[in-house]
Coordinates of C-alpha atoms in Angstrom, one line a residue:
M15 CA -63.2 -113.4 -65.6
H16 CA -64.7 -110.6 -67.5
P17 CA -62.6 -109.1 -70.1
Q18 CA -61.2 -105.7 -69.2
Q19 CA -63.1 -103.0 -70.9
P20 CA -61.1 -100.5 -72.6
G21 CA -61.0 -97.2 -70.7
S22 CA -62.4 -98.7 -67.5
W23 CA -59.2 -99.7 -65.7
G24 CA -55.5 -98.8 -65.8
P25 CA -53.9 -95.6 -66.7
P26 CA -55.2 -93.4 -69.5
P27 CA -53.6 -93.4 -72.9
G28 CA -50.0 -92.2 -72.6
G29 CA -49.4 -94.1 -69.3
Q30 CA -49.9 -91.1 -66.9
Y31 CA -52.7 -89.6 -64.9
P32 CA -53.3 -85.9 -65.6
Q33 CA -51.4 -83.6 -63.2
Q34 CA -53.2 -80.8 -61.4
P35 CA -51.3 -77.6 -60.6
F36 CA -50.0 -77.5 -57.0
S37 CA -51.6 -74.3 -56.2
Q38 CA -55.0 -75.3 -57.5
A39 CA -57.1 -76.5 -54.6
P40 CA -59.4 -79.4 -55.0
Q41 CA -62.9 -78.6 -56.1
G42 CA -65.0 -77.3 -53.2
Y43 CA -62.1 -75.7 -51.3
P44 CA -61.1 -72.0 -51.4
P45 CA -58.0 -71.2 -53.4
A46 CA -54.8 -71.2 -51.3
Q47 CA -53.0 -67.9 -50.7
P48 CA -49.4 -67.9 -51.5
G49 CA -47.1 -67.0 -48.5
F50 CA -48.2 -65.1 -45.4
P51 CA -50.8 -62.3 -45.4
Q52 CA -49.3 -58.7 -45.7
P53 CA -49.5 -56.5 -42.5
P54 CA -52.4 -54.1 -42.7
Q55 CA -51.6 -50.6 -43.9
K56 CA -52.9 -49.1 -40.6
R57 CA -49.8 -50.2 -38.7
R58 CA -47.6 -48.2 -41.0
G59 CA -49.8 -45.2 -40.3
K60 CA -49.4 -45.7 -36.5
R61 CA -45.6 -45.9 -36.9
V62 CA -45.6 -42.6 -38.8
G63 CA -47.8 -41.0 -36.2
L64 CA -45.5 -42.2 -33.4
I65 CA -42.4 -40.8 -35.2
A66 CA -44.2 -37.5 -35.7
G67 CA -45.2 -37.4 -32.1
I68 CA -41.6 -38.0 -31.0
C69 CA -40.4 -35.2 -33.3
L70 CA -43.0 -32.8 -32.0
G71 CA -42.1 -33.6 -28.4
A72 CA -38.4 -33.1 -29.2
L73 CA -39.2 -29.7 -30.7
I74 CA -41.3 -28.7 -27.7
L75 CA -38.4 -29.7 -25.3
L76 CA -35.9 -27.8 -27.5
G77 CA -38.1 -24.7 -27.5
A78 CA -38.6 -24.9 -23.7
G79 CA -34.8 -25.4 -23.3
G80 CA -34.1 -22.4 -25.5
F81 CA -36.6 -20.2 -23.5
L82 CA -34.9 -21.2 -20.2
V83 CA -31.5 -20.4 -21.6
V84 CA -32.7 -16.9 -22.8
A85 CA -34.4 -16.3 -19.4
Y86 CA -31.3 -17.3 -17.5
L87 CA -29.1 -15.0 -19.7
N88 CA -31.4 -12.1 -19.1
Y89 CA -31.6 -12.8 -15.4
S90 CA -27.8 -13.1 -14.9
K91 CA -26.9 -10.1 -17.1
P92 CA -25.0 -7.7 -14.9
A93 CA -26.7 -4.4 -14.1
G94 CA -25.3 -1.0 -14.6
D95 CA -22.6 0.6 -16.9
P96 CA -18.9 0.4 -17.1
P97 CA -17.1 2.8 -14.7
T98 CA -17.9 6.4 -15.6
N99 CA -15.1 8.0 -13.4
A100 CA -17.4 11.0 -13.2
A101 CA -16.3 13.8 -10.9
L102 CA -18.4 14.3 -7.8
P103 CA -19.1 17.4 -5.7
E104 CA -17.2 17.7 -2.4
D105 CA -20.3 16.9 -0.3
C106 CA -20.5 13.5 -2.0
D107 CA -17.4 12.4 0.0
L108 CA -19.6 12.0 3.0
V109 CA -20.6 8.5 1.8
S110 CA -17.9 5.9 2.2
D111 CA -16.8 3.4 -0.4
A112 CA -17.9 0.6 1.9
T113 CA -21.4 1.9 2.1
L114 CA -21.6 2.3 -1.7
K115 CA -20.4 -1.3 -2.2
R116 CA -23.0 -2.6 0.3
L117 CA -25.8 -0.8 -1.6
H118 CA -24.4 -2.0 -5.0
V119 CA -24.0 1.6 -6.2
T120 CA -20.3 2.2 -6.8
N121 CA -20.6 4.0 -10.2
P122 CA -21.1 7.8 -10.2
E123 CA -24.0 8.8 -12.4
P124 CA -23.2 11.8 -14.6
I125 CA -26.9 12.4 -15.4
I126 CA -27.7 12.9 -11.7
I127 CA -24.6 14.7 -10.4
G128 CA -24.8 18.5 -10.3
E129 CA -24.2 21.7 -8.4
D130 CA -26.2 24.9 -8.0
P131 CA -24.2 27.5 -6.1
S132 CA -27.0 30.0 -6.1
A133 CA -29.1 27.6 -4.0
G134 CA -26.2 26.2 -2.1
R135 CA -27.1 22.8 -3.5
S136 CA -25.0 19.8 -4.4
T137 CA -26.5 16.6 -6.0
C138 CA -24.7 13.3 -5.8
G139 CA -25.8 10.1 -7.6
W140 CA -24.5 6.5 -8.0
G141 CA -25.7 3.4 -9.8
P142 CA -24.2 -0.1 -10.3
T143 CA -20.9 -0.8 -11.9
R144 CA -21.3 -3.5 -14.5
G145 CA -19.8 -6.7 -13.4
Q146 CA -19.3 -5.5 -9.9
D147 CA -22.6 -4.7 -8.3
G148 CA -24.8 -7.7 -9.2
N149 CA -27.7 -7.9 -11.6
N150 CA -30.3 -5.8 -9.8
Q151 CA -30.7 -2.1 -10.6
R152 CA -30.0 0.2 -7.7
T153 CA -29.7 4.0 -7.5
L154 CA -28.6 6.3 -4.7
R155 CA -29.2 10.0 -4.8
I156 CA -28.2 12.6 -2.2
D157 CA -29.1 16.3 -2.2
V158 CA -27.2 18.5 0.2
R159 CA -28.3 22.2 0.7
D160 CA -26.0 24.4 2.6
L161 CA -28.0 27.5 3.6
T162 CA -24.9 29.3 4.9
K163 CA -24.1 29.8 1.2
V164 CA -27.5 31.6 0.5
D165 CA -28.1 35.1 1.6
G166 CA -30.9 35.2 4.1
G167 CA -31.3 31.4 4.0
D168 CA -32.8 29.8 7.1
A169 CA -32.5 26.0 7.1
K170 CA -35.2 25.5 9.8
D171 CA -37.9 27.4 7.8
T172 CA -36.8 25.7 4.6
F173 CA -37.0 22.3 6.2
G174 CA -40.5 23.1 7.4
T175 CA -41.4 23.8 3.7
Y176 CA -39.9 20.4 2.8
R177 CA -42.2 18.7 5.3
E178 CA -45.3 20.6 4.1
N179 CA -44.7 19.8 0.4
S180 CA -43.8 16.2 0.8
S181 CA -46.5 13.8 -0.5
G182 CA -47.1 10.4 1.1
E183 CA -47.0 9.2 4.7
L184 CA -44.5 11.1 6.8
R185 CA -42.8 9.5 9.8
E186 CA -40.6 11.4 12.2
V187 CA -37.2 9.9 12.9
A188 CA -35.2 10.4 16.0
G189 CA -31.4 10.3 16.2
V190 CA -30.7 11.6 12.7
G191 CA -29.6 15.2 12.8
E192 CA -31.7 17.9 14.6
E193 CA -34.9 16.8 12.9
A194 CA -35.7 14.2 10.3
F195 CA -38.6 12.4 8.6
L196 CA -39.1 9.4 6.4
V197 CA -41.5 9.5 3.4
S198 CA -43.5 6.4 2.5
R199 CA -45.6 6.1 -0.7
G200 CA -46.6 2.5 -0.4
E201 CA -45.0 -0.9 -0.9
G202 CA -42.3 -0.8 -3.6
S203 CA -41.8 2.9 -3.3
P204 CA -38.2 4.3 -3.0
G205 CA -36.7 4.9 0.4
E206 CA -36.6 8.6 1.1
L207 CA -35.3 10.4 4.2
N208 CA -35.0 14.2 4.8
F209 CA -33.0 15.6 7.7
R210 CA -31.6 18.9 9.0
E211 CA -28.3 19.4 10.8
G212 CA -27.7 23.1 11.6
Q213 CA -27.9 25.1 8.4
K214 CA -27.7 22.0 6.1
I215 CA -30.6 20.0 4.7
V216 CA -30.0 16.6 3.3
T217 CA -32.3 14.4 1.2
V218 CA -31.4 10.7 0.7
V219 CA -33.3 8.6 -1.9
Y220 CA -32.6 4.9 -2.6
S221 CA -34.5 3.1 -5.3
G222 CA -34.2 0.0 -7.5
W223 CA -35.6 -3.0 -9.4
N224 CA -35.1 -6.7 -8.8
R225 CA -34.7 -8.9 -11.9
N226 CA -36.8 -12.0 -11.9
F227 CA -35.9 -15.3 -13.6
L228 CA -39.3 -16.0 -15.3
G229 CA -41.1 -12.7 -15.1
D230 CA -40.8 -9.0 -15.3
S231 CA -38.6 -7.0 -13.0
T232 CA -40.3 -5.8 -9.8
E233 CA -39.6 -2.9 -7.5
M234 CA -37.5 -3.6 -4.5
S235 CA -39.3 -3.6 -1.1
S236 CA -39.9 -0.4 0.7
A237 CA -38.3 -1.9 3.8
E238 CA -35.0 -2.3 1.9
G239 CA -35.2 1.3 0.8
E240 CA -35.9 2.6 4.3
Q241 CA -33.1 0.6 5.8
A242 CA -30.7 1.9 3.2
V243 CA -31.5 5.6 3.6
L244 CA -31.4 5.4 7.4
G245 CA -27.9 4.0 7.2
V246 CA -26.7 6.5 4.7
A247 CA -28.2 9.5 6.6
K248 CA -26.5 8.4 9.9
E249 CA -23.2 8.2 8.1
I250 CA -23.6 11.6 6.5
V251 CA -24.6 13.3 9.8
S252 CA -21.4 12.1 11.4
G253 CA -19.4 13.9 8.8
L254 CA -21.2 17.2 8.6

């Protein structure tokens, strides 16, 4: 046997082998990373973007909901004014309360009502009563001329002047007084009818606007206006 050479075998002086740190990788290997890798920063940015998108969508929905609420409130707002209790000329009694209700014009209009004794004229006017006649604007106006109250007045000649001076398309109407004609000025124009019965001449005008939910108000149809004035005229004739 060969004698043991000092330093060739056995533990080094001190009785222990040198310890390497646990985290230190052996030579030739990359250093170990403590724990798990951190999530990339981009994911946090995506989360912030998602939250911002949700908030923006909520704001858009909230704004749209608010717009619809305002539109509905405007659409459902009752038309007209509180009851005026304005006094009407005697000739206005020729229109029944039932007809005024049907046409949504139960409220006397002071700005229309008037009398002119020198011309034998009485003017009647009605509009909607707030909370009673719906949310669409309607106006009924009736002019009654009694030529028996005017010296030298001749209803037949005066009615001929009405016909000559009326603008728009004229249509003769049978069965309303001694003579009558409708005036048409195109779609959406007010209904207008003029008739003569003896020495009295009557003009009936019905006009209005329809409120729309998501748009501006539009004029009522000319067909509605014509139907209204025909019905009112026939009712007035029966009472003259």
